[in-house]
Amino acid sequence: MKLGFGIHTSVGVNSKTFLILEEEIKQFMIHKNYGEDVLNIIVGVCCMAEEFENFYKKRRPKFTDYKEIKVANSIIKIVKTFEYQLWLNYKEYQVLSDEDQKKYFGMKIIDSLINLDDLPKKIKDFDKAAFKADLENYFTGKN
């Protein structure tokens, strides 16, 4: 299973915390297998000052079974990928210490797993409960 994050932040937010957590989570998830119907999950993390929120469109969760995108001279294949957005409160987040930012982010990721309920009905081979439990255990272990 690949779990990735697209990070979009305003100035004043330490995106280093996101990058460190992203790498740790990738390593934790790399050898996990929850079935063949969902191979990738991408969470678009947005932490924007209020005046910049209008520049980022809020999107509904989306599953892509297969899609090819041409970028420059290469083709990127998106296969069995579920994407959703997670909006963090900029005012709350920016005043937290690095350690508290990690806790806040972990808590919000766990809360955001409700988006998995938006997976299409055709998805049968994905152990959503095990995926949720693993992430909850990961963040609980990190405090």
Short mmCIF file of C-alpha atoms in Angstrom, two decimals:
data_model
loop_
_atom_site.label_atom_id
_atom_site.label_comp_id
_atom_site.label_asym_id
_atom_site.label_seq_id
_atom_site.Cartn_x
_atom_site.Cartn_y
_atom_site.Cartn_z
CA MET A 1 0.00 0.00 0.00
CA LYS A 2 1.26 3.43 -0.83
CA LEU A 3 0.00 6.33 1.25
CA GLY A 4 1.08 9.78 0.13
CA PHE A 5 0.35 13.38 0.95
CA GLY A 6 0.08 16.47 -1.22
CA ILE A 7 0.99 19.35 1.07
CA HIS A 8 -0.36 22.87 0.46
CA THR A 9 0.39 25.42 3.18
CA SER A 10 0.53 29.15 3.73
CA VAL A 11 3.60 30.96 4.97
CA GLY A 12 3.87 30.53 8.71
CA VAL A 13 3.23 26.80 8.64
CA ASN A 14 6.24 24.59 9.14
CA SER A 15 5.78 22.13 6.29
CA LYS A 16 8.92 20.26 7.45
CA THR A 17 6.74 18.52 10.04
CA PHE A 18 4.47 17.22 7.26
CA LEU A 19 7.42 16.02 5.20
CA ILE A 20 8.99 14.13 8.12
CA LEU A 21 5.69 12.45 8.98
CA GLU A 22 5.00 11.65 5.34
CA GLU A 23 8.31 9.82 5.01
CA GLU A 24 7.78 7.93 8.29
CA ILE A 25 4.26 6.90 7.29
CA LYS A 26 5.43 5.80 3.83
CA GLN A 27 8.01 3.52 5.43
CA PHE A 28 5.43 2.14 7.85
CA MET A 29 2.91 1.41 5.07
CA ILE A 30 5.24 0.20 2.29
CA HIS A 31 4.93 -3.53 3.09
CA LYS A 32 1.27 -3.49 4.11
CA ASN A 33 -1.33 -5.12 1.88
CA TYR A 34 -5.04 -4.43 2.29
CA GLY A 35 -6.26 -6.03 -0.92
CA GLU A 36 -6.03 -5.50 -4.66
CA ASP A 37 -8.79 -2.95 -5.28
CA VAL A 38 -7.05 0.06 -3.66
CA LEU A 39 -3.28 0.29 -4.11
CA ASN A 40 -2.69 3.98 -3.41
CA ILE A 41 -4.23 6.60 -1.16
CA ILE A 42 -3.35 10.24 -1.59
CA VAL A 43 -4.38 12.80 1.02
CA GLY A 44 -4.30 16.41 -0.11
CA VAL A 45 -3.40 18.29 3.08
CA CYS A 46 -4.36 21.98 3.01
CA CYS A 47 -3.44 24.38 5.78
CA MET A 48 -4.13 27.84 4.41
CA ALA A 49 -4.56 31.24 5.91
CA GLU A 50 -8.16 32.30 5.45
CA GLU A 51 -7.32 34.84 2.75
CA PHE A 52 -5.76 32.11 0.56
CA GLU A 53 -8.39 29.39 0.97
CA ASN A 54 -10.31 30.64 -2.07
CA PHE A 55 -7.34 29.77 -4.29
CA TYR A 56 -7.74 26.09 -3.45
CA LYS A 57 -10.83 24.33 -4.62
CA LYS A 58 -12.39 21.94 -2.13
CA ARG A 59 -12.76 18.58 -3.82
CA ARG A 60 -14.82 15.53 -3.15
CA PRO A 61 -13.13 12.18 -2.53
CA LYS A 62 -12.35 10.42 -5.80
CA PHE A 63 -11.36 6.92 -6.85
CA THR A 64 -9.46 6.38 -10.08
CA ASP A 65 -9.30 2.83 -11.39
CA TYR A 66 -6.95 3.68 -14.28
CA LYS A 67 -5.91 6.88 -15.96
CA GLU A 68 -2.96 8.03 -18.04
CA ILE A 69 -1.72 11.61 -17.85
CA LYS A 70 0.86 13.00 -20.25
CA VAL A 71 3.40 15.22 -18.49
CA ALA A 72 6.18 16.69 -20.62
CA ASN A 73 7.45 13.69 -22.62
CA SER A 74 6.34 10.97 -20.26
CA ILE A 75 3.11 9.29 -19.27
CA ILE A 76 2.06 8.92 -15.65
CA LYS A 77 -0.31 6.09 -14.86
CA ILE A 78 -2.77 6.45 -11.99
CA VAL A 79 -3.92 2.99 -10.94
CA LYS A 80 -6.43 2.06 -8.23
CA THR A 81 -5.94 5.33 -6.39
CA PHE A 82 -8.22 6.96 -3.83
CA GLU A 83 -7.76 10.68 -3.22
CA TYR A 84 -9.31 13.03 -0.71
CA GLN A 85 -8.58 16.34 0.97
CA LEU A 86 -7.85 17.12 4.58
CA TRP A 87 -8.24 20.75 5.60
CA LEU A 88 -6.40 21.80 8.75
CA ASN A 89 -7.24 24.92 10.74
CA TYR A 90 -4.40 27.34 9.97
CA LYS A 91 -4.88 29.46 13.09
CA GLU A 92 -4.82 26.40 15.35
CA TYR A 93 -1.93 24.71 13.58
CA GLN A 94 0.53 27.58 13.24
CA VAL A 95 0.74 28.27 16.99
CA LEU A 96 1.56 24.66 17.95
CA SER A 97 5.05 23.39 18.76
CA ASP A 98 6.57 20.85 16.34
CA GLU A 99 5.63 18.00 18.64
CA ASP A 100 2.05 19.24 19.06
CA GLN A 101 1.79 19.71 15.28
CA LYS A 102 2.59 16.02 14.81
CA LYS A 103 -0.09 15.06 17.34
CA TYR A 104 -2.63 17.41 15.76
CA PHE A 105 -1.85 16.08 12.28
CA GLY A 106 -2.12 12.46 13.45
CA MET A 107 -5.45 13.14 15.12
CA LYS A 108 -6.79 14.84 11.97
CA ILE A 109 -5.56 12.01 9.74
CA ILE A 110 -7.38 9.48 11.90
CA ASP A 111 -10.54 11.63 11.83
CA SER A 112 -10.24 11.95 8.05
CA LEU A 113 -10.42 8.20 7.52
CA ILE A 114 -14.19 8.61 7.43
CA ASN A 115 -13.56 9.58 3.79
CA LEU A 116 -12.93 5.90 3.08
CA ASP A 117 -16.70 5.49 3.33
CA ASP A 118 -16.84 7.29 -0.03
CA LEU A 119 -15.06 4.47 -1.83
CA PRO A 120 -17.21 3.12 -4.68
CA LYS A 121 -19.40 0.11 -3.95
CA LYS A 122 -17.47 -1.88 -6.58
CA ILE A 123 -14.45 -1.92 -4.24
CA LYS A 124 -14.68 -5.34 -2.62
CA ASP A 125 -11.05 -6.34 -2.05
CA PHE A 126 -9.88 -3.66 0.38
CA ASP A 127 -9.63 -4.25 4.11
CA LYS A 128 -10.70 -0.80 5.25
CA ALA A 129 -10.90 -1.82 8.91
CA ALA A 130 -7.31 -3.13 8.95
CA PHE A 131 -6.07 -0.01 7.16
CA LYS A 132 -7.77 2.25 9.70
CA ALA A 133 -6.54 0.14 12.62
CA ASP A 134 -2.94 0.22 11.36
CA LEU A 135 -2.96 4.01 10.98
CA GLU A 136 -4.60 4.48 14.37
CA ASN A 137 -1.98 2.18 15.95
CA TYR A 138 0.80 4.03 14.14
CA PHE A 139 -0.28 7.45 15.43
CA THR A 140 -1.13 6.13 18.89
CA GLY A 141 2.37 4.67 19.08
CA LYS A 142 3.76 8.08 18.13
CA ASN A 143 1.59 9.70 20.84
#
